[in-house]
XYZ file of N, CA and C in Angstrom:
375
model
N -72.621 -44.733 -19.842
C -73.000 -44.546 -18.456
C -74.325 -43.794 -18.439
N -75.246 -44.317 -17.714
C -76.552 -43.661 -17.679
C -76.617 -42.646 -16.544
N -77.734 -41.987 -16.485
C -77.942 -40.896 -15.529
C -77.835 -41.368 -14.081
N -78.441 -42.506 -13.744
C -78.426 -43.014 -12.365
C -77.013 -43.390 -11.902
N -76.241 -43.999 -12.795
C -74.870 -44.349 -12.440
C -74.028 -43.095 -12.201
N -74.201 -42.121 -13.056
C -73.461 -40.860 -12.904
C -73.851 -40.164 -11.605
N -75.131 -40.148 -11.296
C -75.605 -39.535 -10.051
C -75.048 -40.273 -8.836
N -75.007 -41.594 -8.878
C -74.469 -42.388 -7.770
C -72.970 -42.117 -7.597
N -72.248 -42.013 -8.697
C -70.807 -41.731 -8.639
C -70.552 -40.352 -8.046
N -71.320 -39.355 -8.478
C -71.161 -37.996 -7.946
C -71.548 -37.919 -6.475
N -72.597 -38.625 -6.088
C -73.019 -38.647 -4.689
C -71.927 -39.250 -3.816
N -71.324 -40.327 -4.273
C -70.233 -40.952 -3.516
C -69.036 -40.002 -3.401
N -68.720 -39.275 -4.458
C -67.624 -38.304 -4.417
C -67.899 -37.196 -3.411
N -69.136 -36.723 -3.378
C -69.518 -35.679 -2.424
C -69.400 -36.190 -0.997
N -69.817 -37.412 -0.756
C -69.730 -38.002 0.592
C -68.265 -38.112 1.032
N -67.403 -38.556 0.125
C -65.977 -38.668 0.440
C -65.405 -37.288 0.765
N -65.752 -36.286 -0.028
C -65.262 -34.925 0.221
C -65.785 -34.375 1.544
N -67.013 -34.672 1.900
C -67.566 -34.223 3.174
C -66.818 -34.854 4.340
N -66.481 -36.146 4.219
C -65.718 -36.808 5.271
C -64.328 -36.204 5.414
N -63.693 -35.906 4.280
C -62.369 -35.275 4.326
C -62.451 -33.894 4.971
N -63.478 -33.126 4.647
C -63.653 -31.802 5.220
C -63.870 -31.889 6.728
N -64.689 -32.838 7.176
C -64.927 -33.018 8.606
C -63.634 -33.408 9.323
N -62.846 -34.268 8.698
C -61.578 -34.669 9.286
C -60.643 -33.465 9.404
N -60.566 -32.634 8.364
C -59.704 -31.455 8.383
C -60.160 -30.464 9.451
N -61.459 -30.326 9.648
C -61.954 -29.407 10.670
C -61.606 -29.887 12.075
N -61.429 -31.192 12.258
C -61.071 -31.747 13.564
C -59.563 -31.821 13.773
N -58.781 -31.656 12.732
C -57.328 -31.786 12.807
C -56.730 -30.590 13.560
N -56.216 -30.845 14.760
C -55.682 -29.765 15.598
C -54.432 -29.133 14.981
N -53.588 -29.921 14.355
C -52.384 -29.380 13.713
C -52.734 -28.383 12.624
N -53.706 -28.752 11.807
C -54.138 -27.855 10.745
C -54.757 -26.586 11.324
N -55.536 -26.738 12.393
C -56.157 -25.573 13.029
C -55.089 -24.632 13.587
N -54.030 -25.183 14.196
C -52.936 -24.344 14.704
C -52.237 -23.626 13.567
N -51.986 -24.339 12.458
C -51.337 -23.722 11.305
C -52.173 -22.573 10.743
N -53.475 -22.791 10.632
C -54.350 -21.743 10.112
C -54.398 -20.536 11.047
N -54.422 -20.796 12.357
C -54.436 -19.705 13.331
C -53.121 -18.922 13.284
N -51.996 -19.656 13.156
C -50.697 -18.994 13.045
C -50.640 -18.117 11.798
N -51.104 -18.653 10.676
C -51.092 -17.886 9.428
C -51.934 -16.629 9.559
N -53.086 -16.729 10.189
C -53.960 -15.572 10.369
C -53.284 -14.516 11.248
N -52.669 -14.960 12.364
C -51.991 -14.014 13.259
C -50.788 -13.366 12.585
N -50.031 -14.152 11.810
C -48.882 -13.600 11.101
C -49.324 -12.550 10.084
N -50.364 -12.863 9.311
C -50.865 -11.894 8.325
C -51.364 -10.627 9.003
N -52.074 -10.765 10.137
C -52.551 -9.585 10.863
C -51.385 -8.745 11.369
N -50.351 -9.405 11.887
C -49.184 -8.680 12.391
C -48.462 -7.943 11.270
N -48.237 -8.627 10.162
C -47.561 -7.981 9.036
C -48.383 -6.819 8.497
N -49.691 -6.991 8.408
C -50.552 -5.915 7.928
C -50.549 -4.736 8.890
N -50.434 -4.988 10.200
C -50.410 -3.886 11.157
C -49.148 -3.043 10.993
N -48.062 -3.637 10.477
C -46.845 -2.885 10.198
C -46.837 -2.326 8.779
N -47.903 -2.529 8.041
C -47.973 -2.021 6.672
C -47.127 -2.814 5.701
N -46.855 -4.062 6.024
C -46.016 -4.903 5.173
C -46.729 -6.221 4.924
N -47.595 -6.285 3.923
C -48.296 -7.542 3.658
C -47.314 -8.645 3.270
N -47.723 -9.871 3.480
C -46.874 -11.027 3.209
C -46.392 -11.053 1.759
N -47.234 -10.625 0.835
C -46.851 -10.635 -0.577
C -45.639 -9.738 -0.816
N -45.608 -8.561 -0.158
C -44.480 -7.651 -0.313
C -43.219 -8.257 0.279
N -43.354 -8.888 1.425
C -42.211 -9.526 2.064
C -41.636 -10.621 1.167
N -42.492 -11.400 0.540
C -42.025 -12.445 -0.372
C -41.340 -11.849 -1.592
N -41.856 -10.733 -2.097
C -41.214 -10.059 -3.229
C -39.814 -9.592 -2.853
N -39.658 -9.094 -1.627
C -38.345 -8.639 -1.170
C -37.378 -9.808 -1.101
N -37.827 -10.939 -0.572
C -36.964 -12.114 -0.469
C -36.560 -12.602 -1.857
N -37.493 -12.620 -2.784
C -37.190 -13.083 -4.138
C -36.213 -12.137 -4.832
N -36.251 -10.856 -4.486
C -35.383 -9.878 -5.130
C -33.956 -9.893 -4.574
N -33.743 -10.524 -3.430
C -32.404 -10.534 -2.820
C -31.464 -11.408 -3.628
N -30.283 -10.869 -3.926
C -29.314 -11.623 -4.719
C -28.381 -12.458 -3.856
N -28.404 -12.257 -2.524
C -27.537 -13.063 -1.664
C -28.144 -14.422 -1.346
N -29.373 -14.654 -1.778
C -30.023 -15.951 -1.633
C -29.871 -16.683 -2.961
N -29.665 -17.975 -2.906
C -29.394 -18.713 -4.145
C -30.556 -18.575 -5.139
N -30.208 -18.582 -6.412
C -31.205 -18.425 -7.472
C -32.215 -19.571 -7.456
N -31.767 -20.766 -7.075
C -32.668 -21.917 -7.031
C -33.766 -21.706 -5.986
N -33.384 -21.252 -4.796
C -34.365 -21.012 -3.733
C -35.312 -19.887 -4.132
N -34.762 -18.804 -4.676
C -35.614 -17.681 -5.084
C -36.566 -18.091 -6.202
N -36.102 -18.904 -7.130
C -36.951 -19.362 -8.225
C -38.076 -20.246 -7.709
N -37.751 -21.177 -6.785
C -38.792 -22.040 -6.220
C -39.817 -21.234 -5.440
N -39.348 -20.244 -4.670
C -40.267 -19.395 -3.913
C -41.164 -18.606 -4.854
N -40.607 -18.070 -5.926
C -41.413 -17.320 -6.890
C -42.463 -18.217 -7.535
N -42.099 -19.467 -7.800
C -43.066 -20.412 -8.379
C -44.170 -20.752 -7.385
N -43.800 -20.968 -6.119
C -44.782 -21.345 -5.100
C -45.822 -20.262 -4.906
N -45.384 -19.004 -4.848
C -46.320 -17.905 -4.554
C -46.821 -17.225 -5.828
N -46.539 -17.820 -6.980
C -47.010 -17.322 -8.277
C -46.591 -15.884 -8.542
N -45.328 -15.564 -8.239
C -44.804 -14.239 -8.562
C -44.321 -14.254 -10.000
N -44.717 -13.261 -10.740
C -44.230 -13.118 -12.107
C -42.919 -12.347 -12.015
N -41.861 -13.077 -11.742
C -40.600 -12.450 -11.408
C -39.485 -13.247 -12.033
N -38.610 -12.589 -12.756
C -37.488 -13.273 -13.384
C -36.339 -13.308 -12.393
N -35.928 -14.494 -12.015
C -34.862 -14.660 -11.041
C -33.549 -14.791 -11.785
N -32.660 -13.857 -11.533
C -31.335 -13.896 -12.129
C -30.348 -14.378 -11.090
N -29.326 -15.063 -11.540
C -28.327 -15.522 -10.574
C -27.542 -14.320 -10.075
N -27.017 -14.453 -8.878
C -26.278 -13.352 -8.264
C -24.994 -13.111 -9.036
N -24.614 -11.849 -9.194
C -23.370 -11.570 -9.903
C -22.182 -12.097 -9.104
N -21.169 -12.533 -9.820
C -19.980 -13.044 -9.150
C -19.274 -11.892 -8.444
N -18.934 -12.131 -7.198
C -18.260 -11.112 -6.411
C -16.756 -11.335 -6.515
N -16.016 -10.266 -6.807
C -14.575 -10.358 -6.854
C -14.031 -10.081 -5.460
N -12.961 -10.746 -5.125
C -12.344 -10.521 -3.820
C -11.718 -9.142 -3.810
N -12.045 -8.362 -2.818
C -11.518 -7.013 -2.691
C -10.770 -6.934 -1.372
N -9.557 -6.411 -1.426
C -8.775 -6.270 -0.201
C -9.357 -5.126 0.619
N -9.629 -5.400 1.874
C -10.177 -4.385 2.756
C -9.025 -3.603 3.369
N -9.157 -2.292 3.335
C -8.153 -1.439 3.952
C -8.770 -0.784 5.164
N -7.991 -0.673 6.213
C -8.520 -0.050 7.414
C -8.389 1.462 7.297
N -9.467 2.145 7.599
C -9.483 3.597 7.590
C -10.063 4.071 8.898
N -9.924 5.337 9.156
C -10.474 5.906 10.369
C -11.977 6.097 10.275
N -12.524 6.178 9.058
C -13.947 6.395 8.873
C -14.692 5.063 8.922
N -15.807 5.023 9.630
C -16.584 3.775 9.638
C -17.224 3.531 8.280
N -17.412 2.264 7.960
C -17.961 1.888 6.666
C -19.491 1.912 6.658
N -20.128 2.042 7.814
C -21.583 2.028 7.858
C -22.143 3.401 7.533
N -23.296 3.401 6.921
C -23.951 4.646 6.568
C -24.980 4.998 7.624
N -25.342 6.263 7.717
C -26.401 6.639 8.666
C -27.714 5.947 8.310
N -28.577 5.810 9.314
C -29.836 5.084 9.142
C -30.697 5.698 8.059
N -30.719 7.027 7.932
C -31.530 7.689 6.911
C -31.134 7.274 5.512
N -29.832 7.084 5.295
C -29.372 6.650 3.972
C -29.786 5.212 3.691
N -29.779 4.368 4.729
C -30.253 2.995 4.541
C -31.715 2.991 4.107
N -32.520 3.850 4.743
C -33.937 3.922 4.388
C -34.103 4.417 2.959
N -33.274 5.385 2.552
C -33.361 5.876 1.171
C -32.978 4.783 0.179
N -31.942 4.002 0.518
C -31.554 2.908 -0.375
C -32.683 1.885 -0.481
N -33.319 1.591 0.655
C -34.447 0.656 0.656
C -35.551 1.162 -0.255
N -35.858 2.456 -0.130
C -36.928 3.048 -0.943
C -36.567 2.978 -2.420
N -35.301 3.273 -2.763
C -34.882 3.209 -4.156
C -34.945 1.783 -4.694
N -34.549 0.827 -3.851
C -34.474 -0.545 -4.312
C -35.838 -1.203 -4.413
N -36.715 -0.951 -3.408
C -37.978 -1.664 -3.358
C -39.196 -0.764 -3.527
N -39.034 0.558 -3.430
C -40.140 1.468 -3.674
C -41.255 1.412 -2.661
N -40.958 1.001 -1.445
C -42.007 0.898 -0.448
C -41.530 1.574 0.829
N -42.319 2.466 1.384
C -41.895 3.272 2.518
C -42.304 2.684 3.859
N -43.079 1.616 3.874
C -43.600 1.115 5.145
C -42.505 0.602 6.076
N -41.401 0.105 5.537
C -40.334 -0.415 6.381
C -39.247 0.611 6.649
N -39.433 1.822 6.161
C -38.433 2.870 6.325
C -38.142 3.150 7.794
N -39.171 3.100 8.631
C -38.994 3.402 10.051
C -38.082 2.383 10.738
N -37.928 1.201 10.190
C -37.061 0.183 10.800
C -35.601 0.620 10.774
N -35.230 1.490 9.830
C -33.854 1.912 9.687
C -33.545 3.174 10.472
N -34.524 3.765 11.115
C -34.301 5.027 11.843
C -34.238 4.815 13.305
């Protein structure tokens, strides 16, 4: 292949890419998706919880199937080993006078211990 043929092939590729770019810029669906993504990222950042942290939390949850967590980790390029959830044994619940829920402060402490991030602590108070 000589120089002129290579130049013609590259020029045609550039023209095709320019047409695709112009089409994407006119695509209203894509524009709405991009605007939504921008607004979502701004909202999450205003709460001190970037999207990457939220995805890490979802991947770390054991109540979500290992297949879904593994696919999500692959999609967002998280270097995270997904383990299957431990098998839960059936436990007989006994009724007591004490409620089983913990105070909100303890929930926030558990969150901090589990995920090491304090930005969502206020959600539990």
